[in-house]
Coordinates of C-alpha atoms and ligand atoms in Angstrom, one line a residue:
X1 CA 40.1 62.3 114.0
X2 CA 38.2 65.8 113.6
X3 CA 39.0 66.8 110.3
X4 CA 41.7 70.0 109.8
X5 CA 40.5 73.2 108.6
X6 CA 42.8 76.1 108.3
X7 CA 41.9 79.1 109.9
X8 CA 42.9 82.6 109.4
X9 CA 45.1 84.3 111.6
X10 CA 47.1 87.3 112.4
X11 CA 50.3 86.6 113.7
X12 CA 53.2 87.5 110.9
X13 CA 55.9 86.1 112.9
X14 CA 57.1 82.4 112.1
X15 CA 59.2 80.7 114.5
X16 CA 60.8 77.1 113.4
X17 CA 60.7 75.2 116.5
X18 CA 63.0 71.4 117.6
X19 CA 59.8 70.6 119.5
X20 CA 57.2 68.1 118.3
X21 CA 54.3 70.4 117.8
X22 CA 50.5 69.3 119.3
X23 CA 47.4 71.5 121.1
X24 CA 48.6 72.8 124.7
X25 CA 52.3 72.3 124.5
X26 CA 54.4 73.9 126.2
X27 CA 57.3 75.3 124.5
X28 CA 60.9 76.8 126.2
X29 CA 62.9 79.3 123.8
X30 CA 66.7 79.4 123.3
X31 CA 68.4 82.5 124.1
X32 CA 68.4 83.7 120.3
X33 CA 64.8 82.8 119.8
X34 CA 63.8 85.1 123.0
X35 CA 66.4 87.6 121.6
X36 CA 65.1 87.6 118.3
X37 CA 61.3 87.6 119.6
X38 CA 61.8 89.6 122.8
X39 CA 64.4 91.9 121.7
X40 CA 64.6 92.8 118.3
X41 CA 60.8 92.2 117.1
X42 CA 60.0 93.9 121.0
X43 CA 57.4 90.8 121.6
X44 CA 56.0 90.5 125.1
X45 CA 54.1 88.2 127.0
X46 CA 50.4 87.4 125.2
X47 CA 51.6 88.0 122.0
X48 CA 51.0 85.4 118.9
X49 CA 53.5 84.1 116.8
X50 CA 53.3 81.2 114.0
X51 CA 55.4 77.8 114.8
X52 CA 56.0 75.0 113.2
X53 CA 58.5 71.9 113.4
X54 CA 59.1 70.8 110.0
X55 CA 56.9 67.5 111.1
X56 CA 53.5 68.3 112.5
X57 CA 52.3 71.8 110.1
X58 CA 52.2 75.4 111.6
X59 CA 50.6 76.6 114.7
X60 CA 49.6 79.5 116.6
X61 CA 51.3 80.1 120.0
X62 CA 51.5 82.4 122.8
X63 CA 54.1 83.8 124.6
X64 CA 53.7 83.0 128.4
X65 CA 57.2 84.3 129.6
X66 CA 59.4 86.8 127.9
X67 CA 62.8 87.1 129.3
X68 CA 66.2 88.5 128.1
X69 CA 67.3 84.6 128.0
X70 CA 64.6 82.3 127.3
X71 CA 61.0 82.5 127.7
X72 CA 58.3 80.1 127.0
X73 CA 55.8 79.7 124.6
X74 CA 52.2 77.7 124.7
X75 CA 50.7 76.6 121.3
X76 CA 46.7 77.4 120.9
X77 CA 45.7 75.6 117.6
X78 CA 46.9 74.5 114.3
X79 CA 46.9 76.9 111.2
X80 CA 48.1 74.7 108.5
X81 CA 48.5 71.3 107.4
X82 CA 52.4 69.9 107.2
X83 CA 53.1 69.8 103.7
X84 CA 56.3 67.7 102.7
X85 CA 58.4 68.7 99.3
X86 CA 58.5 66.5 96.2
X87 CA 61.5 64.1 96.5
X88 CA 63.8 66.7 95.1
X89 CA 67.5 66.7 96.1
X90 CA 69.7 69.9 95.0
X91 CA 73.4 68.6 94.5
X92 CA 75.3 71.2 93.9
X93 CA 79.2 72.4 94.1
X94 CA 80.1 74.7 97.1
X95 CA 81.0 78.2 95.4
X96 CA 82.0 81.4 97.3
X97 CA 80.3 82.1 100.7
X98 CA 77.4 84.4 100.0
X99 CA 76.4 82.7 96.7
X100 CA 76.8 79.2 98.3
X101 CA 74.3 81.1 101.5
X102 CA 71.9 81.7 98.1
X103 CA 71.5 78.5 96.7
X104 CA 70.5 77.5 100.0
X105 CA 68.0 80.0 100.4
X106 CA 66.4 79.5 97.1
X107 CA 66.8 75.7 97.6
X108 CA 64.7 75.8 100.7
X109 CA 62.2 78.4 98.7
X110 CA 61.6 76.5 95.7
X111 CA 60.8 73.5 97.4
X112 CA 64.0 71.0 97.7
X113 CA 63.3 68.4 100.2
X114 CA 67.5 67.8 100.6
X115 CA 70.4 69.8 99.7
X116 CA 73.8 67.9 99.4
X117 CA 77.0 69.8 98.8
X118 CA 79.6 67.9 96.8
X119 CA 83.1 68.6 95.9
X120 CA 83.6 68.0 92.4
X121 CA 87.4 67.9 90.5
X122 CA 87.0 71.5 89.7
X123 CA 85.6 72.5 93.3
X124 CA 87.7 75.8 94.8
X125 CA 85.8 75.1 98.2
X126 CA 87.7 72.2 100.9
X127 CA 84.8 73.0 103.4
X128 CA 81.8 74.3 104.5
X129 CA 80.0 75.4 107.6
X130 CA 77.0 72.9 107.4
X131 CA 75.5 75.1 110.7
X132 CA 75.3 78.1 108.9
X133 CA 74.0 76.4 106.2
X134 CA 71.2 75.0 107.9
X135 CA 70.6 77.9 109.9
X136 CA 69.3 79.7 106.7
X137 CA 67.4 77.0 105.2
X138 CA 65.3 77.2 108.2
X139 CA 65.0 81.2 108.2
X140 CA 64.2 80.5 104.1
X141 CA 61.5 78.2 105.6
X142 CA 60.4 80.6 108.2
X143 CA 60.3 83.4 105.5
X144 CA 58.7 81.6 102.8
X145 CA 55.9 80.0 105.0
X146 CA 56.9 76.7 104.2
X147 CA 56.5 74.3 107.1
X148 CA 59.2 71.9 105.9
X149 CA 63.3 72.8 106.6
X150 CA 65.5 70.9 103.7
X151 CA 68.5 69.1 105.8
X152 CA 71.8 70.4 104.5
X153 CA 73.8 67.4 104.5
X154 CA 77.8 67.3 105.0
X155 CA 80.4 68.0 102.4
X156 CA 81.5 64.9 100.8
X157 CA 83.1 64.1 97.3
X158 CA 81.0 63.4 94.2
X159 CA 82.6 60.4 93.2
X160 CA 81.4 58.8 96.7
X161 CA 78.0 60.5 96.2
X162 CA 77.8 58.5 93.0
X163 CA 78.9 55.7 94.2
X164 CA 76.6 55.0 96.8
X165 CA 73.8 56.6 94.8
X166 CA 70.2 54.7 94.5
X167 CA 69.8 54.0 90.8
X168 CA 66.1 54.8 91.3
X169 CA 66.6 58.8 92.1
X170 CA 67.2 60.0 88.7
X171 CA 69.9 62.9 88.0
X172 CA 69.1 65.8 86.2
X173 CA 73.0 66.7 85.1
X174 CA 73.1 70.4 84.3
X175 CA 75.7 70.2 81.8
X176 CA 76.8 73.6 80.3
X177 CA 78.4 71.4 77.5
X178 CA 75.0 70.0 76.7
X179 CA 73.7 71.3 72.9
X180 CA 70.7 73.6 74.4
X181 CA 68.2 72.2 72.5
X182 CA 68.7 68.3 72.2
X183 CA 68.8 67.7 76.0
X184 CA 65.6 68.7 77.4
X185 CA 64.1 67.2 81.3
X186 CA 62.2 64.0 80.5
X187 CA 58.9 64.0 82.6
X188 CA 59.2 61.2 84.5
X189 CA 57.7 60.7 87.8
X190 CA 59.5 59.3 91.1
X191 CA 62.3 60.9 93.2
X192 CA 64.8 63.0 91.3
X193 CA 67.9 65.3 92.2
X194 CA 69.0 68.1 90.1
X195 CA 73.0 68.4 89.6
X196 CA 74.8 71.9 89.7
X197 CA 78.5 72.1 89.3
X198 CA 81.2 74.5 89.9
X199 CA 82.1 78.1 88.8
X200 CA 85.2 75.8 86.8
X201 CA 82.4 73.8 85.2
X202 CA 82.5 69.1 85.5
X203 CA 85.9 67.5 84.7
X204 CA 86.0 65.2 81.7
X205 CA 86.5 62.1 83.5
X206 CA 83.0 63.5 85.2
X207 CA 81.2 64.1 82.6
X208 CA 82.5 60.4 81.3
X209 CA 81.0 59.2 84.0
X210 CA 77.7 61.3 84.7
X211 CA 77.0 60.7 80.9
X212 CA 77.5 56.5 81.5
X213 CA 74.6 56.7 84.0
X214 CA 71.2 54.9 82.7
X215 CA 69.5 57.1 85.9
X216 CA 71.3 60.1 85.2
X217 CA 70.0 62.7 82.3
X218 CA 71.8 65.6 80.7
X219 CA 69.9 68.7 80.6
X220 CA 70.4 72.2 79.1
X221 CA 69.3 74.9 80.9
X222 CA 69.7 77.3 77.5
X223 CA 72.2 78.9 75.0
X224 CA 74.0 80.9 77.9
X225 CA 76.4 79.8 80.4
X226 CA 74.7 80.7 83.8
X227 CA 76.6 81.2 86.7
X228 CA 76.0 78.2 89.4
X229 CA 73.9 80.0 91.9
X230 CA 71.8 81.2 88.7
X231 CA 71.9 77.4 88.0
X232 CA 70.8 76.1 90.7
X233 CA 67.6 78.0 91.0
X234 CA 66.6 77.9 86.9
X235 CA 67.1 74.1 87.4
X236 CA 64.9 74.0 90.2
X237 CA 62.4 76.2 88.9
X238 CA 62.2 73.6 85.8
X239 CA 62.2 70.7 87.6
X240 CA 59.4 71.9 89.5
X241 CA 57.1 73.4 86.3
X242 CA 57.5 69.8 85.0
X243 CA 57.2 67.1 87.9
X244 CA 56.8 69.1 91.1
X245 CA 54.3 70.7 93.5
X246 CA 53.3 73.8 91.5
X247 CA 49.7 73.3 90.4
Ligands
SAM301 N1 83.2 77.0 83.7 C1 82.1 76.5 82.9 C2 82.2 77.0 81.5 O1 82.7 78.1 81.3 O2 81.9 76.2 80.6 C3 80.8 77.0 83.5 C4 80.3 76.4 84.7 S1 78.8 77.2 85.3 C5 79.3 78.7 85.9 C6 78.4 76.3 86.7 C7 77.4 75.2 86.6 O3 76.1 75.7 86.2 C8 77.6 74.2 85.5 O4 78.6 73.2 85.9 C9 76.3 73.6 85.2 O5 75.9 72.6 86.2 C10 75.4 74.8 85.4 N2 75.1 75.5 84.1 C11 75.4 76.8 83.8 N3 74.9 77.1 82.6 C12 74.3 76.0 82.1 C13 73.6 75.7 80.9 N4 73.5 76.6 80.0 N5 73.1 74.4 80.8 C14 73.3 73.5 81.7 N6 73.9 73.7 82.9 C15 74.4 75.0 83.1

């Protein structure tokens, strides 16, 4: 295989694509990607644009057809290399709509390979619109120039989380109850998922349990109480300083 070498190019606009991404393919855009492209960036046929498919690293392509609905893209050459995110799951408790949009965002920014929202004792949220959800992991993804889109996973209850749960990820529980300097992140290498709860903080009968866990490990993340979407991203951002893909 000829080696990869990243080139420089000028196209700003990144496109996250459902197609398997190689030289010469032909790609078809949905009716919001030629909208998006086509109508609000004002795109037209031989423009560039960056792709990628969350498999095969980011490409340049060229627009061969702009129309109102659809329109059709052809890829040129690869620009970067698919980079895949530490095994870093963000588990976190569903809070109000924009700040629950936010976590996901950041998730996908700061380099979470899954996000799984769990309903916990103290949860206020029954549901969630996993779509949506997804749907701005992969504009964080497109924003960010990451070339890998974090699945959002469905809601489903923490207890049945745990139960299934392989002992080999290890948990870092964010526990507000945790004396801030005893419980610091052990560096320890291997797959990992940080644990946010809710705005009404982990039930006893949770933290009973969490706290049982050989593979789970309580951490403080400071003196403060931080709100969850604050959290979720100051948990992150430590996780990744210690173990993660930083440097
Ligand atoms: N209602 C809780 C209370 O007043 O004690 C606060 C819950 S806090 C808003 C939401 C979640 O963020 C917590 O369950 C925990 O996972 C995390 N969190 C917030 N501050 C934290 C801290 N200082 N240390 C560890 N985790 C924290």
């Amino acid at each position: 295989m000829v080696p990869f070498m990243e080139r420089e190019v000028s196209a700003k606009i990144r496109l996250y694509v459902e197609h398997p991404l190689g030289e010469a393919q032909t790609l078809p855009l949905s009716r919001e990607q030629a909208h998006y492209l086509f109508g609000v960036m004002r795109l037209g046929a031989g423009a560039q644009v960056l792709v990628f498919d969350g498999q095969n690293g980011e490409w340049l392509a060229e627009v061969t057809q702009a129309g109102k609905r659809g329109g059709e893209l052809c890829v040129l050459h690869q620009t970067k290399a698919q980079q895949m995110p530490p095994d870093l799951w963000l588990l976190f408790s569903p809070i109000k709509k924009a700040r629950t949009d936010f976590i996901v965002e950041k998730a996908t920014e700061l380099g979470a390979a899954r996000i799984l929202p769990v309903q916990t004792a103290f949860t206020n949220a029954g549901r969630i619109q996993r779509d949506r959800l997804q749907a701005h992991a992969v504009e964080a993804a497109e924003q960010c120039g990451g070339t890998f889109v974090p699945e959002v996973a469905e809601l489903q209850k923490l207890g049945s989380v745990l139960d299934h749960w392989d002992s080999a990820r290890r948990i870092m529980f964010c526990d507000e109850g945790a004396a801030a300097a005893a419980r610091v992140l052990p560096d320890l290498p291997g797959p990992w998922a940080v644990l946010i709860g809710p705005e009404g903080g982990f039930s006893p009968q949770e933290r009973d349990r969490l706290q049982s866990l050989a593979h789970a490990h309580v951490v403080s993340l400071g003196p403060r109480i931080l709100r969850a979407d604050t959290a979720a991203v100051a948990a992150l951002t430590l996780w990744q300083q210690a173990m993660g893909d930083w440097g």
